[in-house]
Coordinates of N, CA, C and O and ligand atoms in Angstrom, one line a residue:
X858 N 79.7 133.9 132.8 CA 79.0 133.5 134.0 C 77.5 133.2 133.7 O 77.0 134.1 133.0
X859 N 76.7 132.0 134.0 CA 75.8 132.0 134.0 C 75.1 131.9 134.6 O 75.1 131.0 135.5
X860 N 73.7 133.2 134.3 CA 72.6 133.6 135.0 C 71.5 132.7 135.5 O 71.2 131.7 134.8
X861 N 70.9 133.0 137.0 CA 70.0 131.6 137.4 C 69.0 132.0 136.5 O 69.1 132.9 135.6
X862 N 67.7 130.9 136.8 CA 66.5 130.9 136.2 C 66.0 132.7 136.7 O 65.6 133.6 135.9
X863 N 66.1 132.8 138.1 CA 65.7 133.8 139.0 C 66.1 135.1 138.2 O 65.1 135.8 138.0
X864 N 67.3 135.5 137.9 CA 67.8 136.2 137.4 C 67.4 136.6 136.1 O 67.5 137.8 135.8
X865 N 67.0 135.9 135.3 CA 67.0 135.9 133.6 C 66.1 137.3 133.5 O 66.6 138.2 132.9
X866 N 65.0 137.5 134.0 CA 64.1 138.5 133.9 C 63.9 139.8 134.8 O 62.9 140.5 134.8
X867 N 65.6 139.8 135.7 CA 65.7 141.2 136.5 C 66.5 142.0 135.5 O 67.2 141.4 134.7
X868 N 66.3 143.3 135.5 CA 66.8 144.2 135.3 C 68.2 144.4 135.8 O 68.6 144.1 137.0
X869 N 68.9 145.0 134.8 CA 70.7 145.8 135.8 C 70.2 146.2 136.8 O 69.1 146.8 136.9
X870 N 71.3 145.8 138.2 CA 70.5 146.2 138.8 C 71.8 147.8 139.5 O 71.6 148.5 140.4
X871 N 73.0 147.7 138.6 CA 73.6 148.8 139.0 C 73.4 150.3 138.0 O 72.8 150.5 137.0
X872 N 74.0 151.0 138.7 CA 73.8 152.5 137.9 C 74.5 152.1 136.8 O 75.4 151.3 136.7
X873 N 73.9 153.2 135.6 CA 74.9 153.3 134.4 C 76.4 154.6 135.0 O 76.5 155.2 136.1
X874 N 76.8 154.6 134.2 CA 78.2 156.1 134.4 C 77.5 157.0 134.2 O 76.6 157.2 133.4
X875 N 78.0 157.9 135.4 CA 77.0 159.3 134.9 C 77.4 159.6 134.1 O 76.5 160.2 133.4
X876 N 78.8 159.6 133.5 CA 79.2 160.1 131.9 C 78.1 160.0 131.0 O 77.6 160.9 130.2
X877 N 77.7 158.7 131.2 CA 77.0 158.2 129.7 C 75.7 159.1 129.4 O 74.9 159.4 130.2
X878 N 75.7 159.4 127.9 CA 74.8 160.4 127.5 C 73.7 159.4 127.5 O 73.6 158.2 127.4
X879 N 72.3 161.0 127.9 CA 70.8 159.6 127.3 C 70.9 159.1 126.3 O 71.6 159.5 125.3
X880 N 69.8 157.7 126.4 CA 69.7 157.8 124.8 C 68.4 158.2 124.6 O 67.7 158.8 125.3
X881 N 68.2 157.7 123.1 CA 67.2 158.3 122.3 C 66.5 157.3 121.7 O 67.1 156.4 121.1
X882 N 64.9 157.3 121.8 CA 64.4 156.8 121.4 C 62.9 157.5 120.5 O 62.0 158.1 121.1
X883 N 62.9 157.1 119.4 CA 61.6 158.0 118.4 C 60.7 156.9 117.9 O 61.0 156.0 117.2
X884 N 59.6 157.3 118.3 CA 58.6 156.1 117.5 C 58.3 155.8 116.2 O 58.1 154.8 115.6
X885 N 58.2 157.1 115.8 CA 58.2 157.4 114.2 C 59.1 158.3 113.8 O 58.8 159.5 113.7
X886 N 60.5 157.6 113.5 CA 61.6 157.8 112.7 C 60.9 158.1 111.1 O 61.3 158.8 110.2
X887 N 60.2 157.5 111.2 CA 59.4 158.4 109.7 C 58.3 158.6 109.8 O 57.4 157.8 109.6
X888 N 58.2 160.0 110.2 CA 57.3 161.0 110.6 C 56.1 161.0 110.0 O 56.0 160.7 108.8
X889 N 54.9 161.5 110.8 CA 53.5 161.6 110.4 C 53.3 163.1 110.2 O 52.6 163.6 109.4
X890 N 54.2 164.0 111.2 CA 54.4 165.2 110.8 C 55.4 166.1 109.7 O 56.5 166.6 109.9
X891 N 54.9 166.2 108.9 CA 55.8 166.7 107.6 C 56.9 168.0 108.1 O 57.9 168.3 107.5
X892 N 56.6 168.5 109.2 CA 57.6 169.8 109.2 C 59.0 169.0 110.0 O 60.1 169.6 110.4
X893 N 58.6 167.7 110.2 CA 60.1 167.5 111.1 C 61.6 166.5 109.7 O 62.8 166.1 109.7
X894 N 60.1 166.9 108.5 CA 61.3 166.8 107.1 C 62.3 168.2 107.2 O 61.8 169.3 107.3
X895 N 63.5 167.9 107.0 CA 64.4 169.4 106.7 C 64.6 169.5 105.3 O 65.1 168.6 104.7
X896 N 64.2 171.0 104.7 CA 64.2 170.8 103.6 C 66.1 170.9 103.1 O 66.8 171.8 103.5
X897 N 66.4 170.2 102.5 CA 68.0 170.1 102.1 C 68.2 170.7 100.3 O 69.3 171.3 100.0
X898 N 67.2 170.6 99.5 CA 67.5 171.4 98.0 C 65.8 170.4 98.0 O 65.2 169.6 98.7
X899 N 65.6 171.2 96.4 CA 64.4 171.1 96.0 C 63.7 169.6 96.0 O 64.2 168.8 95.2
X900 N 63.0 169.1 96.5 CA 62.1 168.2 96.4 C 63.4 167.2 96.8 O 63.4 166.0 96.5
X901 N 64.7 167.7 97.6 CA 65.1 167.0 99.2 C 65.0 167.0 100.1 O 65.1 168.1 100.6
X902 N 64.9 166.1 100.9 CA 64.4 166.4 102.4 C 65.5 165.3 103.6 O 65.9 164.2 103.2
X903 N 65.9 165.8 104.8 CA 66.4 165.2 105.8 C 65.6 165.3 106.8 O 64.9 166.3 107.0
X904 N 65.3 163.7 108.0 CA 65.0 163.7 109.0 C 66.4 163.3 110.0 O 67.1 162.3 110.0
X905 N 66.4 164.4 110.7 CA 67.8 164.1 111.9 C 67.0 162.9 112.6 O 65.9 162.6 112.4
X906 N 68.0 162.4 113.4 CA 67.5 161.0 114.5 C 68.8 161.1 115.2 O 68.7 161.2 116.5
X907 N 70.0 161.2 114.8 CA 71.0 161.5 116.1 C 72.1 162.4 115.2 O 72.7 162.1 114.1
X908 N 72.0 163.8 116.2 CA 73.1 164.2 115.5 C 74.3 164.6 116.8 O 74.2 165.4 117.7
X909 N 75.5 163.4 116.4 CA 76.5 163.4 117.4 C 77.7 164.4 117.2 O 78.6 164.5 116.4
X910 N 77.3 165.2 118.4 CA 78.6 166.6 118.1 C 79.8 166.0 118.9 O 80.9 166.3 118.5
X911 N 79.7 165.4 119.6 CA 80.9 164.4 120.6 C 81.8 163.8 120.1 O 82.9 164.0 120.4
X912 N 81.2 162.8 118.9 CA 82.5 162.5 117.5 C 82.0 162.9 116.2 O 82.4 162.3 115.2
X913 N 81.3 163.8 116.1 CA 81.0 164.1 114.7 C 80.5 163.2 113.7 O 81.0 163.2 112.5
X914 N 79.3 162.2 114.0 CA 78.7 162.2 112.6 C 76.7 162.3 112.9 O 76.1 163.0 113.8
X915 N 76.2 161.7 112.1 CA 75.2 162.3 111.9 C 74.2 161.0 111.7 O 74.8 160.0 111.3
X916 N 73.1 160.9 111.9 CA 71.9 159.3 111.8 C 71.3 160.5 111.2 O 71.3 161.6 111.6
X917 N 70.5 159.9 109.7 CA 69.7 160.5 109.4 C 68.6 159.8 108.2 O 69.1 158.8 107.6
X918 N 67.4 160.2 107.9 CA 66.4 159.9 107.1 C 67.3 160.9 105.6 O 68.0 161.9 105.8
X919 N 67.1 160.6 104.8 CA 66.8 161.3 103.8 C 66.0 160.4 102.3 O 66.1 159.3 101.6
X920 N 65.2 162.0 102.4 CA 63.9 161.5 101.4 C 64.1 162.2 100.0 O 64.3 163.5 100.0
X921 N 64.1 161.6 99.1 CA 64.0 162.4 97.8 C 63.3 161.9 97.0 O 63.4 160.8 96.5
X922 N 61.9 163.2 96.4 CA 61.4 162.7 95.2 C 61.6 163.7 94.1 O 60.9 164.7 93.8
X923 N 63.0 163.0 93.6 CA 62.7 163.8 92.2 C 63.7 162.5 91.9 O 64.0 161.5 92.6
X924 N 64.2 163.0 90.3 CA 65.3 161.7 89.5 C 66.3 162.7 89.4 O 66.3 163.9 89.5
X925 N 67.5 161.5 88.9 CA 68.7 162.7 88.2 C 69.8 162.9 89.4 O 69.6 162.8 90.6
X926 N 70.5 163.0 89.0 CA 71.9 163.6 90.3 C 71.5 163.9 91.4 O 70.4 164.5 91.4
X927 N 72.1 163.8 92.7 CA 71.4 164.8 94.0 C 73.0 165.1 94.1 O 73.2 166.3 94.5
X928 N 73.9 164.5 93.8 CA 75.4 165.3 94.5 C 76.7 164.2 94.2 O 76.5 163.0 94.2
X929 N 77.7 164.7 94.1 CA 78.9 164.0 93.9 C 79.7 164.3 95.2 O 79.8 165.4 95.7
X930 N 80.0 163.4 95.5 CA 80.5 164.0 97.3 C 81.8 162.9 97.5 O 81.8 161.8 96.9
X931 N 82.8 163.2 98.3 CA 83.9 162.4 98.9 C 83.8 162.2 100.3 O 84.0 163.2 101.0
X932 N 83.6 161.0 100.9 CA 83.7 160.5 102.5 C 84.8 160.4 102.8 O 85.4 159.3 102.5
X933 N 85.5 161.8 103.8 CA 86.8 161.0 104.3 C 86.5 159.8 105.2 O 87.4 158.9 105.2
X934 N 85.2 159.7 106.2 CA 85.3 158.6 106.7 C 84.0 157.5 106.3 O 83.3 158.0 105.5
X935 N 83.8 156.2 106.7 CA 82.3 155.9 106.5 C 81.3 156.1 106.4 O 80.8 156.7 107.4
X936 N 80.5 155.8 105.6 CA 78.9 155.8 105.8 C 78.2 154.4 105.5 O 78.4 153.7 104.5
X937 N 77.4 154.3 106.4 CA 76.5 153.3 106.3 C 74.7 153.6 106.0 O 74.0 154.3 106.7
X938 N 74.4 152.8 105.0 CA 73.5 153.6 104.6 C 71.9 152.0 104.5 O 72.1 150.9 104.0
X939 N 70.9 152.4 104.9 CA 70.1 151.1 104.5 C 68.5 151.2 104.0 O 67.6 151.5 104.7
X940 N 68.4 151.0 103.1 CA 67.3 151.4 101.6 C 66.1 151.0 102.3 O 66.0 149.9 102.7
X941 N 65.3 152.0 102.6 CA 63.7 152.1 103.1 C 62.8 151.9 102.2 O 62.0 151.0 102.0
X942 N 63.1 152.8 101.4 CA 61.7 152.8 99.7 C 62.4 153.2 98.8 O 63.3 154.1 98.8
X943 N 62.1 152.6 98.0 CA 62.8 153.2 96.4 C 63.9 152.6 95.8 O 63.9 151.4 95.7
X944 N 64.7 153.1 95.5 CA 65.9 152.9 95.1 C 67.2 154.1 94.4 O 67.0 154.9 93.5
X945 N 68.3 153.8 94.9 CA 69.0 154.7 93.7 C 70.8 154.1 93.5 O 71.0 153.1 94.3
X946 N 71.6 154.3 93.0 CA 72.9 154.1 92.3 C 73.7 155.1 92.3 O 73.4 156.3 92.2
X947 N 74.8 154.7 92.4 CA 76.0 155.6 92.2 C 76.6 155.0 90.8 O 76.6 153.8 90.5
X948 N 77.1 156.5 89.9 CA 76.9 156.6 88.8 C 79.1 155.8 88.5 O 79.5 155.5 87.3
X949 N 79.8 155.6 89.6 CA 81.0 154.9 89.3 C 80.6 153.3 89.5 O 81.5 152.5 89.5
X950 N 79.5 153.0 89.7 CA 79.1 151.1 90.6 C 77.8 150.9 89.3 O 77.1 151.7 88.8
X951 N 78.1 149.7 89.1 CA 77.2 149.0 88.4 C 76.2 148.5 89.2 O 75.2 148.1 88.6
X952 N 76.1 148.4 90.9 CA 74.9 147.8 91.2 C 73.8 149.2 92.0 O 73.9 150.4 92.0
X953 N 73.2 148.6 92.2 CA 71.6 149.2 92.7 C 71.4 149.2 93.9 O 71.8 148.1 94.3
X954 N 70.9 150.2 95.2 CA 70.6 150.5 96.2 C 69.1 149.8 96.0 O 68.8 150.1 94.8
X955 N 68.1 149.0 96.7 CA 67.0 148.8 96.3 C 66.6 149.0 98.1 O 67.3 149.0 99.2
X956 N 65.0 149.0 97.8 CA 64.5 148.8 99.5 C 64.8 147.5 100.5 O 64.5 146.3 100.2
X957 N 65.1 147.7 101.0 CA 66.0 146.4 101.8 C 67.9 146.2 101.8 O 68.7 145.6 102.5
X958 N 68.0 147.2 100.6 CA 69.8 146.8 100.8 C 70.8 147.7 101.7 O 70.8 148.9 101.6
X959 N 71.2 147.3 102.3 CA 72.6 147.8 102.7 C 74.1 148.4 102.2 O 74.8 147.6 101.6
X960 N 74.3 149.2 102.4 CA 75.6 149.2 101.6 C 76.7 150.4 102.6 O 76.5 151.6 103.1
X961 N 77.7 149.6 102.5 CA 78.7 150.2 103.3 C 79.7 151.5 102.5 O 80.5 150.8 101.7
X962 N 80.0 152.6 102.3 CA 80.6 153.4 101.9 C 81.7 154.0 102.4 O 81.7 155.0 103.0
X963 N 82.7 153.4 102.2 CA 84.2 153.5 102.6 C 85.2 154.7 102.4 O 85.3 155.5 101.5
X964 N 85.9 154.7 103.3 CA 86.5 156.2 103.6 C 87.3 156.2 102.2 O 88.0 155.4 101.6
X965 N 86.7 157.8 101.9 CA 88.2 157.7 100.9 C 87.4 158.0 99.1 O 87.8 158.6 98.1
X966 N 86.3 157.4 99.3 CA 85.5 157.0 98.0 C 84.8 158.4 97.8 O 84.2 159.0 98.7
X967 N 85.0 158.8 96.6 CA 84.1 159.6 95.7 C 83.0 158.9 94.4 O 83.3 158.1 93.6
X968 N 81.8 159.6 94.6 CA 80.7 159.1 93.8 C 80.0 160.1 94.0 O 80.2 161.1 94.8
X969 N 78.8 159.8 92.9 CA 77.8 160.4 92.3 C 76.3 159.6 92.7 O 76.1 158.5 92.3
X970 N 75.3 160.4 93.5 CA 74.4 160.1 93.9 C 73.1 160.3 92.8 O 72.7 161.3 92.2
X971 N 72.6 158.7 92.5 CA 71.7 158.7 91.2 C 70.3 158.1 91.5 O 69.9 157.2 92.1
X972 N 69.6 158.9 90.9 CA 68.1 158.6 91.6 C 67.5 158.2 90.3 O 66.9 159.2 89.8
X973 N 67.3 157.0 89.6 CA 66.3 156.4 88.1 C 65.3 157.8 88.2 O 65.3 158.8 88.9
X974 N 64.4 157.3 86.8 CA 63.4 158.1 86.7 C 62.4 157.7 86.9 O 61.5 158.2 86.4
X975 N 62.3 156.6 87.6 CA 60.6 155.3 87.7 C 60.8 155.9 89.3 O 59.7 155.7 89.9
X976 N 61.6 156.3 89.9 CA 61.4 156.7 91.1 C 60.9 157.9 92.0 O 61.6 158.8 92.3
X977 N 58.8 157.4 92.5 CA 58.8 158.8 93.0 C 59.7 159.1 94.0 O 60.3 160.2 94.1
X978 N 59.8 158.0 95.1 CA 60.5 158.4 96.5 C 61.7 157.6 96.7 O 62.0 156.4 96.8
X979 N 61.9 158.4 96.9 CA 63.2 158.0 98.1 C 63.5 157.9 99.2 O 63.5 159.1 99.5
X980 N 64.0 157.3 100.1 CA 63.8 157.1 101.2 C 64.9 156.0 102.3 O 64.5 155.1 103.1
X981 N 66.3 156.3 102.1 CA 67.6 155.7 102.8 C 67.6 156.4 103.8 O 67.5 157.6 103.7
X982 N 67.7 155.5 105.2 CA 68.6 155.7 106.5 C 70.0 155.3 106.4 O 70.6 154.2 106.2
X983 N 70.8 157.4 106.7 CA 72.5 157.2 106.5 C 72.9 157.3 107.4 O 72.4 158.3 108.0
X984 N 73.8 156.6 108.2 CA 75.3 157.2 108.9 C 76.0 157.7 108.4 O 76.5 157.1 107.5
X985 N 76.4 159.1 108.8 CA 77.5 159.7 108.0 C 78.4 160.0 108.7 O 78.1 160.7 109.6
X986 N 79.8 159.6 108.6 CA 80.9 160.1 109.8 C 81.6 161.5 109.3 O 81.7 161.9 108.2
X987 N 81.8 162.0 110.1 CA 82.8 163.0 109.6 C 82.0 164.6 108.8 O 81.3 165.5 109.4
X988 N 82.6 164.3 107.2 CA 82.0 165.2 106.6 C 81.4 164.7 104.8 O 81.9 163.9 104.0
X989 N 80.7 165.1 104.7 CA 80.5 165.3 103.2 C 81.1 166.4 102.6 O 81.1 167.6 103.1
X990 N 82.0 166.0 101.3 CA 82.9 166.5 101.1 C 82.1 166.8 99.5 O 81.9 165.8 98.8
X991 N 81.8 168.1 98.9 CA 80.8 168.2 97.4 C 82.2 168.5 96.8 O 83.1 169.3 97.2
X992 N 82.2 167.8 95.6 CA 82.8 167.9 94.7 C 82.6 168.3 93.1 O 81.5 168.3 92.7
X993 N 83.6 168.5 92.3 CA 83.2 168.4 91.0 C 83.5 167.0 90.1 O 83.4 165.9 90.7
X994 N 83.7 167.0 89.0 CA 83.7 165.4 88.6 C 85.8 165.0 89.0 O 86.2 164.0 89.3
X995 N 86.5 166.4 88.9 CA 87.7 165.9 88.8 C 88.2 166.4 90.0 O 89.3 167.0 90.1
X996 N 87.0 166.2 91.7 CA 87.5 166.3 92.7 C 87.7 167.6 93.4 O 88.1 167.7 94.6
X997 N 87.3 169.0 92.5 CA 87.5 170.1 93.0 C 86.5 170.6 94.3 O 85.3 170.5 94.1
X998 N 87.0 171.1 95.5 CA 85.7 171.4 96.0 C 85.1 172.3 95.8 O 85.6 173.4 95.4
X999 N 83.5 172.2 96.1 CA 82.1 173.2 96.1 C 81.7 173.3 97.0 O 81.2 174.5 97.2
X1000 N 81.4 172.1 98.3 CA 81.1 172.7 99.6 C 81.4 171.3 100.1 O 82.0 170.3 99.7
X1001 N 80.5 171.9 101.7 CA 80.8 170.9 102.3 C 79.7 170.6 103.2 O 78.8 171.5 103.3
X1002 N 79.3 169.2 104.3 CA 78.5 169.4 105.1 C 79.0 169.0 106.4 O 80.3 169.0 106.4
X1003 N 78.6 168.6 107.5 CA 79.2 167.7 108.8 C 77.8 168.2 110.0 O 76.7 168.9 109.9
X1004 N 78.6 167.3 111.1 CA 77.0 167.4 111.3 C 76.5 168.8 112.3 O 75.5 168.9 113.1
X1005 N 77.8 170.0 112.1 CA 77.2 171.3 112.5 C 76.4 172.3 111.8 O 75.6 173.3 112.0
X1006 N 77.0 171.7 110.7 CA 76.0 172.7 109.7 C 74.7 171.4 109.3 O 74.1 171.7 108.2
X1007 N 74.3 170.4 109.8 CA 72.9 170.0 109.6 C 72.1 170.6 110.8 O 71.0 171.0 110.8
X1008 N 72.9 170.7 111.9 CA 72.4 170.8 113.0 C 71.7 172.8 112.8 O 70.6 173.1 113.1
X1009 N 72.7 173.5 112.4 CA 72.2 174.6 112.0 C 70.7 174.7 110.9 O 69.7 175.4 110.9
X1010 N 71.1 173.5 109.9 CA 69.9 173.8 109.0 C 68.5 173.2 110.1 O 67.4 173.7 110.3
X1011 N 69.1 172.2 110.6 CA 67.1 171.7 111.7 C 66.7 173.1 112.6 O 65.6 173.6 112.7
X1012 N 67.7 173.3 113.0 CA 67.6 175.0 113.3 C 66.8 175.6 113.2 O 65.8 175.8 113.9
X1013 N 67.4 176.2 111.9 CA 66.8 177.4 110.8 C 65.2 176.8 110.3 O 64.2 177.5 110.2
X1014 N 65.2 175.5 110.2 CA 63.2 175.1 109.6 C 63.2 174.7 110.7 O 63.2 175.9 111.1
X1015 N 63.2 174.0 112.0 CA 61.9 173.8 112.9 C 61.4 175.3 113.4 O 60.2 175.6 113.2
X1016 N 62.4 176.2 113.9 CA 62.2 177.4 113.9 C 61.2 178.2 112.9 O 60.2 178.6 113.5
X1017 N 61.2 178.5 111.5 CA 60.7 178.5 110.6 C 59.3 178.0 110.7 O 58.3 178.7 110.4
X1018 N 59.2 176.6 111.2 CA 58.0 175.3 111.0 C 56.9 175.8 111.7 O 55.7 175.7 111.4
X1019 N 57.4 176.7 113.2 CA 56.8 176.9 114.3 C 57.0 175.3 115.6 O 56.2 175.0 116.5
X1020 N 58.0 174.9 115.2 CA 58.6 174.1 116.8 C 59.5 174.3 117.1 O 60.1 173.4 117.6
X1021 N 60.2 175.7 117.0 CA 60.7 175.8 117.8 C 62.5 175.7 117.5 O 62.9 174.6 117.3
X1022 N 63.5 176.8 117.4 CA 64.9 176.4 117.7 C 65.3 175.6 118.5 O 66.4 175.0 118.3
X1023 N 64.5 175.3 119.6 CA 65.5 173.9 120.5 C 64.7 172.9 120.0 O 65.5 172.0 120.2
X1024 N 63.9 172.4 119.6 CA 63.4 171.5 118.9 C 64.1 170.5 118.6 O 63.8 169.4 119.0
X1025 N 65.4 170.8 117.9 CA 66.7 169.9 117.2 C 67.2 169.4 118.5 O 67.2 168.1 118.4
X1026 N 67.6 169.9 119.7 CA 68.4 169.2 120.8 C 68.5 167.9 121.6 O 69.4 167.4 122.3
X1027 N 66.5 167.6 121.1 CA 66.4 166.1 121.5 C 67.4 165.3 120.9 O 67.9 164.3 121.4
X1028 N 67.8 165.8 119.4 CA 68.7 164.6 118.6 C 69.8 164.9 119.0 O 70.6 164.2 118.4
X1029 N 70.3 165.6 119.7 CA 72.2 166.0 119.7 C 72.4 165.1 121.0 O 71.6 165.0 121.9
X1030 N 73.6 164.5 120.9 CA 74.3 163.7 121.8 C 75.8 164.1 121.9 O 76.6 163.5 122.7
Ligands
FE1777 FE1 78.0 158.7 99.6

């Protein structure tokens, strides 16, 4: 159906479902305040942005400045992942994560997260569905993540930080 001239610049003018959750909106998805980094292992860091307990996955920043392995992990479902600063590789793929790329990571796949050594930072926005699944090289597990136990870790440091245990709830949907 097409809208008059009149129309083009009104707003919906019906209610949403009350079902439908808010949404969420952050101005600086990459923070000017350092404590809304979570620390994840040494010189790693996560910023949550949506953590969905409704289907289980997770929107997040993650920053790393060091080189070398961060983790070998199995996605039973998707992740979509898209390169802010830096760069890094997975050690089974011949190509490169650079600032600006995209890369889709399909259910099912195991890899090795590789960070060069010319790189101070790092800096990929992930979707993660499901869970991270840590492995060894021949698949055995070591742990695991999903998005209740990230939700626990924002927890445990904004608490810590001084903002607060509910602090995290803005991002839960
Ligand atoms: Fe991955």
């Amino acid at each position: 159906m097409q809208a008059s001239a009149a129309d083009a610049l009104t707003p919906y003018q019906l209610p949403n479902p009350p079902e439908a959750l808010r949404d969420i909106v952050i101005e600086s998805a990459i923070p000017q305040d350092e404590r809304l980094w979570v620390p994840q292992a040494e010189n790693v860091w996560f910023r949550p942005l949506c953590l969905n307990v409704s289907t289980g996955y997770w929107m997040n920043l993650l920053r790393v400045r060091r080189s070398g392995v961060l983790s070998r992990h199995r996605h039973p479902g998707a992740v979509h992942g898209m390169v802010l600063k830096g760069c890094w590789r997975y050690l089974e793929h011949d190509w490169i994560a650079t600032q600006g790329s995209y890369v889709f990571e399909p259910p099912g796949e195991t890899h090795t997260l590789y960070v060069p050594e010319d790189v101070e930072e790092m800096i990929t926005y992930f979707q993660v569905n499901g869970v991270m699944y840590y492995c060894d090289p021949y698949g055995n597990h070591i742990g695991y993540e999903d998005v209740f136990t990230k939700l626990d870790m924002c927890r445990r440091h904004f608490g810590q930080v001084g903002l607060g245990v509910d602090y995290v709830d803005q991002f839960v949907r």
